[in-house]
PDB file of C-alpha atoms in Angstrom:
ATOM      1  CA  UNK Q 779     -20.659 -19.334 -42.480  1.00 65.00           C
ATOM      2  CA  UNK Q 780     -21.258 -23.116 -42.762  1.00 70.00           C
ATOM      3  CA  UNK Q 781     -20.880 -24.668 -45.653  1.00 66.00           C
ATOM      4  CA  UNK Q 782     -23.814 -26.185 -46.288  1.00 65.00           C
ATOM      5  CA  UNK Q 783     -25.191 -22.548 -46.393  1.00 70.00           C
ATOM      6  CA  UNK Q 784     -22.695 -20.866 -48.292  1.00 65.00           C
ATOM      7  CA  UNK Q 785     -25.114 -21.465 -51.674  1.00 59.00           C
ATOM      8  CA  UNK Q 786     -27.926 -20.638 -49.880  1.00 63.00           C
ATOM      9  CA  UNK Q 787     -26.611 -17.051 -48.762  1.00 68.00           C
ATOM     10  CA  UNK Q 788     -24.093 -16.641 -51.393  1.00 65.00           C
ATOM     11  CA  UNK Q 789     -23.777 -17.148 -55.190  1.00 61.00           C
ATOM     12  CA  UNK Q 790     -20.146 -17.573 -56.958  1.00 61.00           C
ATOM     13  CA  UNK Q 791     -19.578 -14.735 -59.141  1.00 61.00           C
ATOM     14  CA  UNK Q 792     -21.893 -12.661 -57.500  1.00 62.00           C
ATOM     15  CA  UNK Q 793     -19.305 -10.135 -56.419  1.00 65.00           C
ATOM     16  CA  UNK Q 794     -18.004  -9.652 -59.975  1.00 64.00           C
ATOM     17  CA  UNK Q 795     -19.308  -6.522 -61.370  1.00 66.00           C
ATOM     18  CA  UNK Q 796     -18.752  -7.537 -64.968  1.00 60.00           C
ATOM     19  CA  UNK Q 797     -18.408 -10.973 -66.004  1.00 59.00           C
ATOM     20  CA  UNK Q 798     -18.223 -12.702 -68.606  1.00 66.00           C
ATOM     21  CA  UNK Q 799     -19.536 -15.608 -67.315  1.00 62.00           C
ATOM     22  CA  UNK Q 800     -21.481 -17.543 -69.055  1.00 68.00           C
ATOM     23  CA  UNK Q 801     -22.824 -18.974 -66.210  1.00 69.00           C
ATOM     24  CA  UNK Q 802     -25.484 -17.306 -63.986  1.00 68.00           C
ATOM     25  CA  UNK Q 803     -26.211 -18.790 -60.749  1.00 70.00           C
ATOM     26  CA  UNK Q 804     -29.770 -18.613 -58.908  1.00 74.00           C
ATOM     27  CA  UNK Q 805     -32.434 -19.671 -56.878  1.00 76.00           C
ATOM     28  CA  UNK Q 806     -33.792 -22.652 -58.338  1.00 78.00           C
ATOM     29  CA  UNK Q 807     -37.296 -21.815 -57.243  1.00 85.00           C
ATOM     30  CA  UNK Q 808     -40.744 -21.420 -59.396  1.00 91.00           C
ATOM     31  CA  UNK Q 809     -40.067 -17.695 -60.241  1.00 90.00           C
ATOM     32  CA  UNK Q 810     -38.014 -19.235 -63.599  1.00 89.00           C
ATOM     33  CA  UNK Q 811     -40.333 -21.498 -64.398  1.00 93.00           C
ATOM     34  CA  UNK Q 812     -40.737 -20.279 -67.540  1.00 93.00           C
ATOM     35  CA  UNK Q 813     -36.973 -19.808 -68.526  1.00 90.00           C
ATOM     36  CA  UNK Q 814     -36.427 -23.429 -67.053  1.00 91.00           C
ATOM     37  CA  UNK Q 815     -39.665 -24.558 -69.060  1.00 94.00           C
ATOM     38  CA  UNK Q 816     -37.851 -22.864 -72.216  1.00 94.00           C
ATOM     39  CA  UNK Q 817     -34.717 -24.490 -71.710  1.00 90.00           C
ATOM     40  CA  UNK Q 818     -35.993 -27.699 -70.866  1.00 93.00           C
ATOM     41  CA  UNK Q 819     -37.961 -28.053 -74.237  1.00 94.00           C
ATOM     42  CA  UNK Q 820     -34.387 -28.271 -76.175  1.00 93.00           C
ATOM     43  CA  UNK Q 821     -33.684 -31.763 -76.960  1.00 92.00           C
ATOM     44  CA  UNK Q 822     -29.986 -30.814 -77.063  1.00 92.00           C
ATOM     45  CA  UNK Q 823     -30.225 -30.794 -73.583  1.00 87.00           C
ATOM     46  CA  UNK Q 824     -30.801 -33.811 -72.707  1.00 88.00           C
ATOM     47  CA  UNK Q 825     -28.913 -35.744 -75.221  1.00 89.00           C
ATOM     48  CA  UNK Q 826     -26.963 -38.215 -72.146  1.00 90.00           C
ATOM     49  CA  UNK Q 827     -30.041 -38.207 -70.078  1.00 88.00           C
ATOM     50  CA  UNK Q 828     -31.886 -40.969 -69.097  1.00 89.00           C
ATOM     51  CA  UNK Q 829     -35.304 -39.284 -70.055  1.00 88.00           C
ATOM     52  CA  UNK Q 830     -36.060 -36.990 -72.652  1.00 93.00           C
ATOM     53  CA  UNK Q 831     -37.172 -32.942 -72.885  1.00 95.00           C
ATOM     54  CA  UNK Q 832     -40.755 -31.889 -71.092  1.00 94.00           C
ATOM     55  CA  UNK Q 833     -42.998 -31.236 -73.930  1.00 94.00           C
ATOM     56  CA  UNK Q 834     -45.325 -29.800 -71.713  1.00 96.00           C
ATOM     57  CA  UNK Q 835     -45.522 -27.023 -68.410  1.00 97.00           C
ATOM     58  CA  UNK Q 836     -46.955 -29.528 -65.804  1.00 97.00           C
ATOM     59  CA  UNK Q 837     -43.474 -31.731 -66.781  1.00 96.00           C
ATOM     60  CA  UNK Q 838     -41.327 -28.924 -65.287  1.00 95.00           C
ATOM     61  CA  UNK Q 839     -43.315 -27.616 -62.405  1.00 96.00           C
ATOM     62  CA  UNK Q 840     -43.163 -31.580 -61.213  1.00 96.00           C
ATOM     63  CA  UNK Q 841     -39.361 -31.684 -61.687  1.00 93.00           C
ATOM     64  CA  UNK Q 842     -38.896 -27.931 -60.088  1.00 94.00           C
ATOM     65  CA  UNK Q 843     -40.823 -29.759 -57.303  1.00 94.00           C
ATOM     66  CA  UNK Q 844     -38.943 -33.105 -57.047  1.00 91.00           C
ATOM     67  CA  UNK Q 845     -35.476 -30.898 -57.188  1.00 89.00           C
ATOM     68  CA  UNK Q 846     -36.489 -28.561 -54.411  1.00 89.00           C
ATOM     69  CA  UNK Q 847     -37.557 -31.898 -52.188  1.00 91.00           C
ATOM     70  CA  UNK Q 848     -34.459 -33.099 -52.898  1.00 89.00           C
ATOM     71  CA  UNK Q 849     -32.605 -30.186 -51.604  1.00 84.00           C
ATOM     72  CA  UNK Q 850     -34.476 -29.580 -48.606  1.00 85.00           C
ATOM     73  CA  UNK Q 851     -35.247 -33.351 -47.276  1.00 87.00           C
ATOM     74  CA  UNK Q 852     -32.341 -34.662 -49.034  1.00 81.00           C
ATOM     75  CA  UNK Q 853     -32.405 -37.335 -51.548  1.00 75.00           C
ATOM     76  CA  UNK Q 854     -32.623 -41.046 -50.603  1.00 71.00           C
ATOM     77  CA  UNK Q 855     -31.900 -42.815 -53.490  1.00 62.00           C
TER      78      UNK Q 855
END
């Protein structure tokens, strides 16, 4: 498997049955917008970022959209 497909195919931790993990790996896709839209509403979160928390749904659908442009086109700086 190549590695730029190993993510795409395979997610780390996946073949632990029980983990403690408090991380949980998935497809960053629009079927967790809401979770993302959730999490994204905590100002906690984005204490060291360079812009603030989406106050509303439209804020994270446009940044699940930039993200996934990013990862398929690549990102240009």
């Amino acid at each position: 498997m190549s590695q730029e497909n190993i993510l795409k195919s395979f997610f780390p931790g996946s073949n632990i049955k029980y983990s403690n993990s408090r991380i949980l790996f998935a497809k960053f896709n629009m079927s967790g917008l809401n979770d993302f839209h959730e999490y994204s509403t905590n100002s906690d979160m984005f204490k060291y970022f360079e812009f603030g928390p989406h106050e509303h749904l439209n804020e994270s659908i446009e940044y699940i959209n930039n993200i996934q442009d990013r990862i398929f086109n690549g990102f240009h700086g």
